[in-house]
Short mmCIF file of C-alpha atoms and ligand atoms in Angstrom, two decimals:
data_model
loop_
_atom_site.label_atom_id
_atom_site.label_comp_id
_atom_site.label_asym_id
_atom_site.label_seq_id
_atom_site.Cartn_x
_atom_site.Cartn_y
_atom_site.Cartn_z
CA UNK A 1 -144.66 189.89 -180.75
CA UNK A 2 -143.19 190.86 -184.25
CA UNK A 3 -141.64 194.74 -184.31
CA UNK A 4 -140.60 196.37 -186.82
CA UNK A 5 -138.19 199.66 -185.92
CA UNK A 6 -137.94 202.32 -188.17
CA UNK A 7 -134.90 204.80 -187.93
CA UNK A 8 -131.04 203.97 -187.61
CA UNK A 9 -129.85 206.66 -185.32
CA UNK A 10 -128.96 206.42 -181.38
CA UNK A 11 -132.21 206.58 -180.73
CA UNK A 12 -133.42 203.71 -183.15
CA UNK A 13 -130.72 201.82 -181.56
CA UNK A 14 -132.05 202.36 -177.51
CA UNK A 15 -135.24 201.53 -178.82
CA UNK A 16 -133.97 198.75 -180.42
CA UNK A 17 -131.92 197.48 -177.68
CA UNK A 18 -135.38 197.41 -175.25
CA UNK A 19 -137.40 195.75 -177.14
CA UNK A 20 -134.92 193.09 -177.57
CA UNK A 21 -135.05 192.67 -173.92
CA UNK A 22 -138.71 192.57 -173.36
CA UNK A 23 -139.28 188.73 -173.08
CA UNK A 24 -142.88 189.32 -175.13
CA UNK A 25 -140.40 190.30 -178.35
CA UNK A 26 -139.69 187.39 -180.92
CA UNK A 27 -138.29 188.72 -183.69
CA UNK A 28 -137.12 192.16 -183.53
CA UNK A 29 -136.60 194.21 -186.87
CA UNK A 30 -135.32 197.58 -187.71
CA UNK A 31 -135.09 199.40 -191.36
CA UNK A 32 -132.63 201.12 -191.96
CA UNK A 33 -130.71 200.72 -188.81
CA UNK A 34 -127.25 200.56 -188.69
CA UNK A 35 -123.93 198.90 -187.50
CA UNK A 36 -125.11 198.41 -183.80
CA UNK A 37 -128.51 197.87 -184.54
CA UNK A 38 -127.47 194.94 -186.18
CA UNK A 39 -126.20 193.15 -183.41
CA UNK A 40 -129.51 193.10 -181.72
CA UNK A 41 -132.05 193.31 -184.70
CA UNK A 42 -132.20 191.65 -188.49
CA UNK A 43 -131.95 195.13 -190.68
CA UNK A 44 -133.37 195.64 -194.27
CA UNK A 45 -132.37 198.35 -196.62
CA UNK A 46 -135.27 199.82 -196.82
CA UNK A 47 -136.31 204.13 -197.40
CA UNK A 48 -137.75 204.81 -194.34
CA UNK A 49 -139.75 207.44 -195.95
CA UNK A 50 -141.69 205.33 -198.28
CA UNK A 51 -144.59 204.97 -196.70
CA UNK A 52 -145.92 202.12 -198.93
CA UNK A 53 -142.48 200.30 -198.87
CA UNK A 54 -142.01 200.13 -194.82
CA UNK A 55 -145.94 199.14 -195.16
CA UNK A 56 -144.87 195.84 -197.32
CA UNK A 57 -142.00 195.33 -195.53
CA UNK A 58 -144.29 195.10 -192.39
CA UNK A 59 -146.90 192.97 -193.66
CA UNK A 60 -144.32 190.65 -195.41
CA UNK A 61 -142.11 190.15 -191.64
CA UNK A 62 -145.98 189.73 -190.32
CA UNK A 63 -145.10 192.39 -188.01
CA UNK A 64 -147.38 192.99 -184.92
CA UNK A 65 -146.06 196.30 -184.16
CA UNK A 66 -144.19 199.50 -186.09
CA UNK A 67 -142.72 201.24 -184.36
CA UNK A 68 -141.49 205.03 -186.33
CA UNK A 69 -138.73 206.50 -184.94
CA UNK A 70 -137.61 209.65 -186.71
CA UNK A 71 -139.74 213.10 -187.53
CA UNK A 72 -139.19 212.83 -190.91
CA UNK A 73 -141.01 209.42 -192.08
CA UNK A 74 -143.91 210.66 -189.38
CA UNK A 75 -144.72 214.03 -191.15
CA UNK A 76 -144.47 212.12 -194.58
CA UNK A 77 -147.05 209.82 -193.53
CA UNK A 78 -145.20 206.81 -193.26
CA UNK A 79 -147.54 205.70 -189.66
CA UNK A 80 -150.56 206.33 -191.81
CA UNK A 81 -149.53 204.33 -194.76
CA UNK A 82 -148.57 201.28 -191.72
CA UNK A 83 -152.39 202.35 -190.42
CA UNK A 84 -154.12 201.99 -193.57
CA UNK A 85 -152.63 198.35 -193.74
CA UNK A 86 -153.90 196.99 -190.85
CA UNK A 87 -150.75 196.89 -188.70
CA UNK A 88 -150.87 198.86 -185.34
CA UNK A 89 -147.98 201.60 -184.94
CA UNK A 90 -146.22 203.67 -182.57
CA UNK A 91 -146.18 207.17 -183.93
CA UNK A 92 -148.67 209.97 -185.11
CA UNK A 93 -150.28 210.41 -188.79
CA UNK A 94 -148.43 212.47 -191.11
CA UNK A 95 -151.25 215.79 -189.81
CA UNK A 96 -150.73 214.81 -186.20
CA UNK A 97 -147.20 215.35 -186.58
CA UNK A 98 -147.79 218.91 -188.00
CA UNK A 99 -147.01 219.57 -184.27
CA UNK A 100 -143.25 219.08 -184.87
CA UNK A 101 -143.05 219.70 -188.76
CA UNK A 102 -144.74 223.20 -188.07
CA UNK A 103 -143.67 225.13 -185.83
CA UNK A 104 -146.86 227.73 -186.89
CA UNK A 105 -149.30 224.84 -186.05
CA UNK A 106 -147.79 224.28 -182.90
CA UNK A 107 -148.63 227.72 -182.03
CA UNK A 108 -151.84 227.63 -182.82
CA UNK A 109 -152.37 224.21 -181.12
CA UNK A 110 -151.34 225.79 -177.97
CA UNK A 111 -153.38 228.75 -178.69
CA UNK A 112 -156.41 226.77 -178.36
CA UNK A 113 -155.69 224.37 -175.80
CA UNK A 114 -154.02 227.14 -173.28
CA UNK A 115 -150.88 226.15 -173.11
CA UNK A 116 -148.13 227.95 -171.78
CA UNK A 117 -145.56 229.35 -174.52
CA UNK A 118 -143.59 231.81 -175.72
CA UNK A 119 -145.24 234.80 -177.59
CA UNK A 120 -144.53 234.37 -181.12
CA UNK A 121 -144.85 236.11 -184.65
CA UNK A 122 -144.96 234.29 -187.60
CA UNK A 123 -143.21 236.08 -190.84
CA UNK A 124 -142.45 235.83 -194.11
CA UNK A 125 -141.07 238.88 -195.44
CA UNK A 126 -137.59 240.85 -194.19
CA UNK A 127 -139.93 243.67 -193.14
CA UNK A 128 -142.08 242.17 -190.52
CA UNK A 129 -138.94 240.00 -189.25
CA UNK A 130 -137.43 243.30 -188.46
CA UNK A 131 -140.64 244.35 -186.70
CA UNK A 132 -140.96 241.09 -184.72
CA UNK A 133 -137.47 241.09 -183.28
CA UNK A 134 -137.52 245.05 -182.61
CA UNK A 135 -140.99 243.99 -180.75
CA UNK A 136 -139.21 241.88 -178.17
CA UNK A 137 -135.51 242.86 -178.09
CA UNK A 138 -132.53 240.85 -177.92
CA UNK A 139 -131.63 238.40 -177.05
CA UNK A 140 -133.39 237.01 -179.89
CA UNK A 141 -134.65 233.78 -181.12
CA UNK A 142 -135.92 232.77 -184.84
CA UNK A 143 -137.01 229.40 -185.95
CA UNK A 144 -137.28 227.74 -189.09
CA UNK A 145 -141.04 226.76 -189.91
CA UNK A 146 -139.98 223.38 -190.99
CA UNK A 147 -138.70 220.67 -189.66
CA UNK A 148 -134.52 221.11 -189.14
CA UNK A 149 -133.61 218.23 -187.31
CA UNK A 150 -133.12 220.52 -183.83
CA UNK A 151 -131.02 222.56 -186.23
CA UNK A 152 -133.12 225.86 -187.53
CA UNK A 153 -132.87 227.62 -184.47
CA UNK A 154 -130.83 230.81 -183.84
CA UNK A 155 -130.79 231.94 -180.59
CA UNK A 156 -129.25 235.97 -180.45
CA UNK A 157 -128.09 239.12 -179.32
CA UNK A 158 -127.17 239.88 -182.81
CA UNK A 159 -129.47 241.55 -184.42
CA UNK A 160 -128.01 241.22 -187.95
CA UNK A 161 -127.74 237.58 -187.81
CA UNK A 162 -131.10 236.92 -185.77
CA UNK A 163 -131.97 238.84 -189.91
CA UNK A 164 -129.73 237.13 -191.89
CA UNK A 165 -131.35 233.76 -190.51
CA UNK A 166 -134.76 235.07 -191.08
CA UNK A 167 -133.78 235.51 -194.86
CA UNK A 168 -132.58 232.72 -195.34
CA UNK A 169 -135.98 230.44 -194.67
CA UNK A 170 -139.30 230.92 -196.26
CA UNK A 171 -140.75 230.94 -193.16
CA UNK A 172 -139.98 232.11 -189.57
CA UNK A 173 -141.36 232.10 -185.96
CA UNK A 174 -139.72 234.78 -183.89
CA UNK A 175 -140.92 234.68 -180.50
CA UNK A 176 -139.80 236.05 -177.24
CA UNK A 177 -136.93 234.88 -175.17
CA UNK A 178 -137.59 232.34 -172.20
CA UNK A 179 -134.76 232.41 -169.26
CA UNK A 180 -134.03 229.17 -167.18
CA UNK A 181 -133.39 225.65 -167.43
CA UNK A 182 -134.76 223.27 -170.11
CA UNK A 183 -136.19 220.35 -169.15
CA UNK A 184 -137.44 217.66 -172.15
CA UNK A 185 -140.82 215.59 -170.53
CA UNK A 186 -141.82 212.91 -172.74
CA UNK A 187 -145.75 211.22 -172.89
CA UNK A 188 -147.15 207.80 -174.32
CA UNK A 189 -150.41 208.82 -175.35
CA UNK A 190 -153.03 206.73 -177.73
CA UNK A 191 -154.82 210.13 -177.91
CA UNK A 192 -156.65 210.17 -174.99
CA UNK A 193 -155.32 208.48 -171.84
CA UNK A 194 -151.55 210.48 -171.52
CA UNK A 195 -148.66 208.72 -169.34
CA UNK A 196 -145.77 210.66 -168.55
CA UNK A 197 -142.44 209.58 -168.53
CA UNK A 198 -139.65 211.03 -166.33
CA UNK A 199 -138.02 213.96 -167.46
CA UNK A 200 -134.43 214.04 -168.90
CA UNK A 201 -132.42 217.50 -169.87
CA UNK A 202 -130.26 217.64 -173.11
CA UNK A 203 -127.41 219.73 -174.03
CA UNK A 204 -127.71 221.12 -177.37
CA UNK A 205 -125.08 223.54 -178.00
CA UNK A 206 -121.81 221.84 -179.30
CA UNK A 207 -119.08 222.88 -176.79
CA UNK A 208 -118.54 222.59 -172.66
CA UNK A 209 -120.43 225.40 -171.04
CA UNK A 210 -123.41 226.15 -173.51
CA UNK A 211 -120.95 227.15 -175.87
CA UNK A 212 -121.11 226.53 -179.95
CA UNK A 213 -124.08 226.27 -182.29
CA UNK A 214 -127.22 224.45 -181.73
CA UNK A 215 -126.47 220.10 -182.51
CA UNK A 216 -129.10 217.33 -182.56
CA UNK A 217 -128.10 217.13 -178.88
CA UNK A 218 -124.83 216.15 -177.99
CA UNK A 219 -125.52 214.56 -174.53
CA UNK A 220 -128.50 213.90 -171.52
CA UNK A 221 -129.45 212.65 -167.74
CA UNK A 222 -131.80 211.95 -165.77
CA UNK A 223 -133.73 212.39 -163.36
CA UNK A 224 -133.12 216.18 -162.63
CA UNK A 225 -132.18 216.15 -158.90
CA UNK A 226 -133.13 220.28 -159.24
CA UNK A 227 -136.32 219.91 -160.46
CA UNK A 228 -139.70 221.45 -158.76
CA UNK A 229 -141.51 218.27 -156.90
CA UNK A 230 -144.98 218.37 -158.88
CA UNK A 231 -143.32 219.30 -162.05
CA UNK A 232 -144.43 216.04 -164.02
CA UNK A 233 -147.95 216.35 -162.90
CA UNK A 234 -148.07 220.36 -163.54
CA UNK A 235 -146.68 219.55 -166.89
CA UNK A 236 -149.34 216.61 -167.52
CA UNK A 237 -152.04 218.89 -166.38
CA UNK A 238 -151.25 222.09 -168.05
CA UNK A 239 -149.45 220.93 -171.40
CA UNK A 240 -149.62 217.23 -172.37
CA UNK A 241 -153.21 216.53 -171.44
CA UNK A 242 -154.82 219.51 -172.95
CA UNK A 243 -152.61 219.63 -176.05
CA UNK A 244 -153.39 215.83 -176.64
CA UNK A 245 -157.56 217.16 -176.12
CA UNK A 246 -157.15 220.09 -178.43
CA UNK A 247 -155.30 217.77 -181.00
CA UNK A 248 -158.43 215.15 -180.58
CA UNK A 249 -161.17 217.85 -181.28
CA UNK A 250 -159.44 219.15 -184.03
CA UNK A 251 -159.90 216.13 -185.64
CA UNK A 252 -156.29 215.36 -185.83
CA UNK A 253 -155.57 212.57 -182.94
CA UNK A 254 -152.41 212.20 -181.48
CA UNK A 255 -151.10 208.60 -180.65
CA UNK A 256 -147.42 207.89 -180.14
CA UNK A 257 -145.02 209.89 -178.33
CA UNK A 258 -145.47 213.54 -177.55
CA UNK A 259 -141.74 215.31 -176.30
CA UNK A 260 -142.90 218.52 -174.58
CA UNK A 261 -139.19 220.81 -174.57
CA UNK A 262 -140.11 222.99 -171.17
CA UNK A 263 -138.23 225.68 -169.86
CA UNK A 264 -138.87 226.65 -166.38
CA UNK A 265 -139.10 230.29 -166.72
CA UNK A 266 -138.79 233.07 -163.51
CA UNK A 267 -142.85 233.30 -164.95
CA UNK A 268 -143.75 229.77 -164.98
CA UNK A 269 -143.35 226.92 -167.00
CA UNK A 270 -143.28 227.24 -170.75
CA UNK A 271 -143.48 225.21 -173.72
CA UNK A 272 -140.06 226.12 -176.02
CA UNK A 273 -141.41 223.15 -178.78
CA UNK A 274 -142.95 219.99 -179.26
CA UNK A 275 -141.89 217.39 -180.76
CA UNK A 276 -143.76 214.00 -182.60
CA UNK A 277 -141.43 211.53 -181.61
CA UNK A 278 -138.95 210.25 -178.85
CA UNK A 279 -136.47 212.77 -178.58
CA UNK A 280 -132.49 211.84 -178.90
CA UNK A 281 -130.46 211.54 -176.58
CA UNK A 282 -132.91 211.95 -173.97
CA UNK A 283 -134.36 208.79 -175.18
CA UNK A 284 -131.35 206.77 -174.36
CA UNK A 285 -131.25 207.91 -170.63
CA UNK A 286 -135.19 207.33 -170.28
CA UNK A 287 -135.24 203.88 -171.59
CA UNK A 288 -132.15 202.92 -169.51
CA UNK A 289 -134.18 203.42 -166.44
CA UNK A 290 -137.21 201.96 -167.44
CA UNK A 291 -138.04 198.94 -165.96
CA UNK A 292 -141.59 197.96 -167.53
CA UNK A 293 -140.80 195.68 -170.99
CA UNK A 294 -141.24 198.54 -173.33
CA UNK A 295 -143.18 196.53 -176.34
CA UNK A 296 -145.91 196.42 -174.21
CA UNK A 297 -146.12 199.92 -173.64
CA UNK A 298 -145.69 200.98 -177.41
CA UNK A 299 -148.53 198.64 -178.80
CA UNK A 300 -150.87 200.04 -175.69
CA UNK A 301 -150.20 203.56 -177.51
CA UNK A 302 -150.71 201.75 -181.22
CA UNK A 303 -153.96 200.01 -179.80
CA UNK A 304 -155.78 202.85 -178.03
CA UNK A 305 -155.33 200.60 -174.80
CA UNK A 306 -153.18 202.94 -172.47
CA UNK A 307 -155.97 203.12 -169.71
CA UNK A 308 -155.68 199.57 -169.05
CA UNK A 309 -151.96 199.85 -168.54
CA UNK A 310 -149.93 199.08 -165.13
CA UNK A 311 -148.29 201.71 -164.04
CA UNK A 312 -144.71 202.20 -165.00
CA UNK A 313 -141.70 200.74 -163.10
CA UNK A 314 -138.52 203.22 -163.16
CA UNK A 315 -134.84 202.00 -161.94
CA UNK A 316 -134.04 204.86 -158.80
CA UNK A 317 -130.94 205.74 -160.19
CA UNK A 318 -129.65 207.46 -162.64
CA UNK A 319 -128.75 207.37 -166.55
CA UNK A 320 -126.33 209.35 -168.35
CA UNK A 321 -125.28 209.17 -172.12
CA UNK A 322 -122.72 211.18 -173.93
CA UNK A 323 -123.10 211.79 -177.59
CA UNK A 324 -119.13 211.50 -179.48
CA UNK A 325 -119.45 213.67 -182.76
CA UNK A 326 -117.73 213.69 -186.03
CA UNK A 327 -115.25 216.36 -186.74
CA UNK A 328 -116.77 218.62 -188.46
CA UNK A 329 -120.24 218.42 -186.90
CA UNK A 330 -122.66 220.27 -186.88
CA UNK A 331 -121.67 222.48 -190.39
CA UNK A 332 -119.87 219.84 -192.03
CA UNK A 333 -119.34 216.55 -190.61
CA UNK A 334 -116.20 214.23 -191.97
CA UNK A 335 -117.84 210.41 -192.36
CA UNK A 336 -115.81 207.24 -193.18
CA UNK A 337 -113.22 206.96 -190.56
CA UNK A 338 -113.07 204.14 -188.55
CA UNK A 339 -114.02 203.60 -184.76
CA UNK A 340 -111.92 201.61 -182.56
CA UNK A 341 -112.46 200.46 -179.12
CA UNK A 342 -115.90 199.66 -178.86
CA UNK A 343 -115.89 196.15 -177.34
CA UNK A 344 -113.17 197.61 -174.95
CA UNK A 345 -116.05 200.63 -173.94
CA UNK A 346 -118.20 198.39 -173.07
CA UNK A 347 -115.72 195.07 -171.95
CA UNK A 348 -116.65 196.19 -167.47
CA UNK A 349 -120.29 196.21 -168.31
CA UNK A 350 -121.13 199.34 -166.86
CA UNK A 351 -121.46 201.31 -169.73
CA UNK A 352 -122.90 200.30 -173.33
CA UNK A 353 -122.31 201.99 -176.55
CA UNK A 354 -125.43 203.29 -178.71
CA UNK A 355 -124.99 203.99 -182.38
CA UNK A 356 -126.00 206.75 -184.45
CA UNK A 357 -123.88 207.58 -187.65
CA UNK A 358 -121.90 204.02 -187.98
CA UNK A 359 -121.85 201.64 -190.65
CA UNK A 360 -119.93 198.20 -191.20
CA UNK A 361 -117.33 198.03 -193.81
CA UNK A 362 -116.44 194.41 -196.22
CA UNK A 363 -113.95 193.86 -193.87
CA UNK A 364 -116.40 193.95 -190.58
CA UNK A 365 -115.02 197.31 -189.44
CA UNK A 366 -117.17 199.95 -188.05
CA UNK A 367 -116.96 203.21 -189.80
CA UNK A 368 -118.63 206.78 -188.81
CA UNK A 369 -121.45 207.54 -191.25
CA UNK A 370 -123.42 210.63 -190.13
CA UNK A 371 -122.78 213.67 -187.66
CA UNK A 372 -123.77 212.14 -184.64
CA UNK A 373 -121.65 209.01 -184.56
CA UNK A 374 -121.93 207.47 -181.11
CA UNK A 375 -124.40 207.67 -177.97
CA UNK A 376 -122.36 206.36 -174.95
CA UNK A 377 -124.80 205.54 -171.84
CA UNK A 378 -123.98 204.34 -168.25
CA UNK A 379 -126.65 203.99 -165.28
CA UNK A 380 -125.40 204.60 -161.86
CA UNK A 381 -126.95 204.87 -158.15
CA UNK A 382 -126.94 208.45 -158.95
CA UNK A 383 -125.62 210.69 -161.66
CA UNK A 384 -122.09 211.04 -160.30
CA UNK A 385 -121.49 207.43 -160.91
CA UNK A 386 -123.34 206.94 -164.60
CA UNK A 387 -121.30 210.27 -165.46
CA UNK A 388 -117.80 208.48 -164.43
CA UNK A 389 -119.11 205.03 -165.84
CA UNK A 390 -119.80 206.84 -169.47
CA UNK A 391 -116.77 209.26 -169.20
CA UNK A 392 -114.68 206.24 -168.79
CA UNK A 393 -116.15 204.27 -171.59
CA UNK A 394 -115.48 207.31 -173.84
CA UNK A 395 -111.98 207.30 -173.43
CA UNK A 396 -111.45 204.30 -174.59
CA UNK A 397 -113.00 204.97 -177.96
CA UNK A 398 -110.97 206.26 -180.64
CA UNK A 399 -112.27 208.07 -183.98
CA UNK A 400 -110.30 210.48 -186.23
CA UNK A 401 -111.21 214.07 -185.20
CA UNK A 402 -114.35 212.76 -183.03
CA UNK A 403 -115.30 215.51 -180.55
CA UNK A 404 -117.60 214.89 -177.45
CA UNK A 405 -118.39 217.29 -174.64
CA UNK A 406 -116.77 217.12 -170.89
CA UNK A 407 -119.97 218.73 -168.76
CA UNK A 408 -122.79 216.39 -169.57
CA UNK A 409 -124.18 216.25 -165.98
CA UNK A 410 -121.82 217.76 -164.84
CA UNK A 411 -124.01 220.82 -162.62
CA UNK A 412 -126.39 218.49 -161.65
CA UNK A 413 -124.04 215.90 -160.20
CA UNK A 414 -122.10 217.86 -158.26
CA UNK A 415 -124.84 220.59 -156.84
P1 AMP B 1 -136.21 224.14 -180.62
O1 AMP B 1 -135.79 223.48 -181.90
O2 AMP B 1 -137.45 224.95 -180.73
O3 AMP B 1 -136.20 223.19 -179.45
O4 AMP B 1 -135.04 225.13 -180.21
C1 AMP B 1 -133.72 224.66 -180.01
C2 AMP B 1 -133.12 225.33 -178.79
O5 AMP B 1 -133.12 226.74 -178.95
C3 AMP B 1 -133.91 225.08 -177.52
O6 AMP B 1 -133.59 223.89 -176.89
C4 AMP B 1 -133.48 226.26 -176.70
O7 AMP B 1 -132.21 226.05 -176.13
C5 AMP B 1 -133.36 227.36 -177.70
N1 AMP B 1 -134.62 228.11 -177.74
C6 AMP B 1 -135.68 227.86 -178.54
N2 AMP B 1 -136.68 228.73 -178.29
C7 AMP B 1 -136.25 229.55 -177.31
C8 AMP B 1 -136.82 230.66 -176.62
N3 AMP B 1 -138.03 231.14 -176.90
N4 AMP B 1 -136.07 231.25 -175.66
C9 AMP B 1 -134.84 230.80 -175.36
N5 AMP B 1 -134.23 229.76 -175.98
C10 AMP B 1 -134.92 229.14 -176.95
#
């Protein structure tokens, strides 16, 4: 099989790195990629939100399988354009992913399908933001409409900036607060037949102990040792299967990967957002511990084939990746500095190093290139030992003003 990746973040890069271990993979491809994706995939410079240029490129490798990595080329259509060529892909049409890219539509997907969530108001004007957050109290959260990269969300208790936020986008969901943990549950799904995978937690805020403004995600394990038994097949039966129905009779499929963000509420599981796509970092702990070659699974999705699928083969222990950051990141990350001691991260083999933000210089040398720079990820019998593993490689990796987090995993392996 022929595959074609398109992204070049950490995510891009885990993808990347299983499907050039899945013996059914002869040529692997990724556009844009970057400076790790390199070394496992041939990379072409190509605008990965052009639909009709990642369509040529596709047809031109004789690719078998696209697979789109990022939000942003799914809501502009790039799948469809890959569609509409004859090439199966991994990843929703441009309206499918309306899911992610509006967080309105969401709403009112889960509206009709009966899936738990958070009330919500949607507003445009100052006035009827005021009204919204006076309607549920602090603390209080307000979301972008669009789509902002894990970034337009403002979580609270001050009820000038909760305003101020509002202002500043055209449009707004303010909905009520949920309390408890998060917990991110990803599904294959060809839009019918959905397969779980196992769940994964992020850590979004920027500093140790929740602290800091919302990130991409700046670190993630799994499993979750604390989890509810039954929570996969609760989730399955009560979000993923019925959104991917509703979704189906609206006349807007789903295939690809559907990232349900949960949190398990003192009133029940919720839905805090979907997402279109495989979410990062939790996508670099997942893949670590799957064991089923991963191409297979992805054109099953592309195909409309899922039912006929084996079921999928998970490594017991555990994965744990830790995201290093530029300084800077997330209001205004520094790029261009150089990044030394990978080979040395990864020289024991128990830990491998994931790019995100990196690119090679003339001179071979790889340079930070984006907020997120790195995604360093270590398996483990159990979390205790992936957390050491990646804490270990992350020492010996130097760049200028990089920052990382210390409590990735922390709670969860030591409770
Ligand atoms: P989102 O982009 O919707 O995932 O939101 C980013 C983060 O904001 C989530 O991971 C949560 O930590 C937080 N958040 C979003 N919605 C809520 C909510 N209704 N209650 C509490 N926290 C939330």
């Amino acid at each position: 099989m022929k595959v074609l990746v398109i992204g070049g973040g950490a995510r891009e890069h885990a993808l990347c790195r299983s499907l050039s271990q899945d013996p059914s993979v002869t040529e692997l491809h990724c556009a844009p990629g970057n400076a790790g994706i390199a070394q496992v995939a041939t990379v072409h410079p190509v605008d990965q939100l052009d639909g009709a240029l990642v369509a040529d490129l596709a047809a031109k490798l004789g690719a078998d399988l696209v697979v789109v990595g990022p939000e942003a080329p799914l809501v502009a259509g790039v799948a469809d354009a890959v569609r509409a060529a004859g090439i199966p892909v991994f990843g929703p049409s441009g309206a499918a992913a309306q899911l992610e890219g509006s967080k309105a539509f969401a709403k009112d997907v889960m509206a009709g399908a009966g899936v738990p969530t958070a009330r919500s108001y949607v507003c445009t004007t100052p006035e009827e933001a005021a009204e919204a957050l006076d309607a549920f109290g602090a603390p209080y959260v307000v979301k972008d409409d669009g789509l902002a990269a894990g970034k337009g969300v403002v979580v609270t208790s001050d009820r000038a900036a909760a305003l101020a936020h509002a202002a500043s986008c055209e449009r707004v969901v303010i909905e009520e607060y949920l309390d408890g943990p998060e917990v991110s549950l990803f599904a294959i799904t060809d839009g019918t037949t959905v397969l779980p995978l196992q769940p994964a937690q992020d850590f979004k805020r920027a500093l140790d102990g929740d602290e800091g403004p919302n990130t991409g995600g700046m670190g993630a394990y799994s499993p979750l040792p604390w989890a509810p038994a039954g929570l996969v097949q609760e989730v399955l039966d009560t979000v993923l299967q019925p959104t991917v129905d509703e979704l189906r009779r609206r006349g807007t499929g789903f295939s690809g990967l559907l990232y349900a963000g949960l949190a398990l509420t003192s009133r029940g599981t919720r839905v805090i957002e979907f997402n279109a796509r495989f979410g990062d970092p939790e996508t670099q702990v997942v893949l670590a511990r799957l064991r089923t070659p991963l191409a297979g699974v992805l054109l099953a999705s592309a195909t409309g084939t899922l039912d006929q699928l084996e079921p999928l083969r998970w490594d017991e222990g555990a994965a744990v990746t830790v995201v290093i950051a530029s300084e800077g990141y997330p209001a205004a990350p520094r790029t261009g500095d150089p990044i030394e001691g990978l080979a040395e991260a990864e020289a024991d083999g128990t830990a491998y190093v994931l790019h995100a933000g990196t690119k090679a210089d003339e001179d071979g040398r790889v340079l930070s290139a984006g907020g997120r720079v790195l995604s360093v990820t270590a398996t483990g019998a159990d979390l205790a030992e992936a957390r050491d593993r990646a804490y270990a490689a992350v020492a010996r990796i130097s760049l200028k003003g990089g920052q990382h987090r210390t409590d990735i995993a922390l709670k969860a392996a030591t409770a």
